[in-house]
Coordinates of C-alpha atoms in Angstrom, one line a residue:
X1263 CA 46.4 -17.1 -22.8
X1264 CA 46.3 -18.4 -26.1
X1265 CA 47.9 -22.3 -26.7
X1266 CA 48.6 -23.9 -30.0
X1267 CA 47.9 -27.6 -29.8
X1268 CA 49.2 -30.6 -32.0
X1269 CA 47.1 -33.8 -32.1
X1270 CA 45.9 -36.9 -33.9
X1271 CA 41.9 -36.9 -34.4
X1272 CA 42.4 -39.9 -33.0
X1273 CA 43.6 -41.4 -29.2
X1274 CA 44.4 -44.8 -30.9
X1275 CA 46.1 -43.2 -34.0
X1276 CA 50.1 -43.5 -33.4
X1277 CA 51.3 -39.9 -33.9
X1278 CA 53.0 -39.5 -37.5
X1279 CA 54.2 -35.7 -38.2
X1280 CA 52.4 -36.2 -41.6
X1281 CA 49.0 -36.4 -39.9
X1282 CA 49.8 -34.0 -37.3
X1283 CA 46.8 -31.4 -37.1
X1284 CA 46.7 -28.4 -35.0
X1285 CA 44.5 -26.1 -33.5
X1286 CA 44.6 -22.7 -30.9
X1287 CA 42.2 -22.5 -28.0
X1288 CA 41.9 -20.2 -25.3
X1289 CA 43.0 -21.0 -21.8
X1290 CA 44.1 -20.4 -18.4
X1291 CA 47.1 -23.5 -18.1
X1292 CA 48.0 -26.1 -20.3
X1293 CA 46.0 -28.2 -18.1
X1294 CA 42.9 -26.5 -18.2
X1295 CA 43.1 -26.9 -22.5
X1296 CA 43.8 -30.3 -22.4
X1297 CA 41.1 -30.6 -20.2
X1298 CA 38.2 -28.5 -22.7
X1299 CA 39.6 -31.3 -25.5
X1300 CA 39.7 -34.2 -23.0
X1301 CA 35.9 -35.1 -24.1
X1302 CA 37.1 -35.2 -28.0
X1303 CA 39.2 -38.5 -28.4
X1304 CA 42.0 -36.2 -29.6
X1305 CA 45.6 -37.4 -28.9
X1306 CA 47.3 -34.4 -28.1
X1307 CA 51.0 -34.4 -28.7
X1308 CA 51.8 -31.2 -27.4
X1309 CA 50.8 -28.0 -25.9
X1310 CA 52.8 -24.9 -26.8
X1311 CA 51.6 -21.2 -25.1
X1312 CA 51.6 -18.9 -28.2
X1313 CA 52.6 -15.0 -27.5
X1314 CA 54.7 -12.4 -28.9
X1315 CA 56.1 -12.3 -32.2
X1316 CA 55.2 -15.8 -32.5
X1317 CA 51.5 -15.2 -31.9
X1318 CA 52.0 -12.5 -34.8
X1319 CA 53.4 -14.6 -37.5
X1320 CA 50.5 -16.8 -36.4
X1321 CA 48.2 -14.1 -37.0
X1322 CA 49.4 -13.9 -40.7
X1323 CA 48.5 -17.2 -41.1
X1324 CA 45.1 -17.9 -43.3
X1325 CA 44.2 -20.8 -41.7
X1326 CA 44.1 -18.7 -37.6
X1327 CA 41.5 -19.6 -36.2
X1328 CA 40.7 -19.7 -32.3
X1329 CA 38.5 -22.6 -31.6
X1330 CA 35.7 -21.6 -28.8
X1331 CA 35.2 -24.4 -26.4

């Protein structure tokens, strides 16, 4: 399954939607993604599954790109 994930590059940065950054990654649960990025200091706001038509309007997007962990 494929997740979209919002975060702060930071675990001690206080989430502001301005510095929200986000990233897809490949993964069985929503646990087992936040535990791939658990070794990365990320604070991870939320994990959202991405399929269907959402997954192709992601697609469309320039900036797609699955990270391989």
């Amino acid at each position: 399954m494929l997740f979209k994930i919002y975060y702060q590059e930071s675990i001690s940065e206080v989430p502001v939607r301005e510095n929200t950054k986000s990233l897809f990654i490949q993964g069985e649960s929503e646990r087992n993604v936040r535990k791939k990025l658990s070794d990365r200091g990320y604070n991870i706001e939320f994990v959202q599954k991405v399929e269907g038509a959402y997954l192709q309007y992601e697609n469309q997007n320039e900036d797609f790109n699955v990270l391989e962990i």
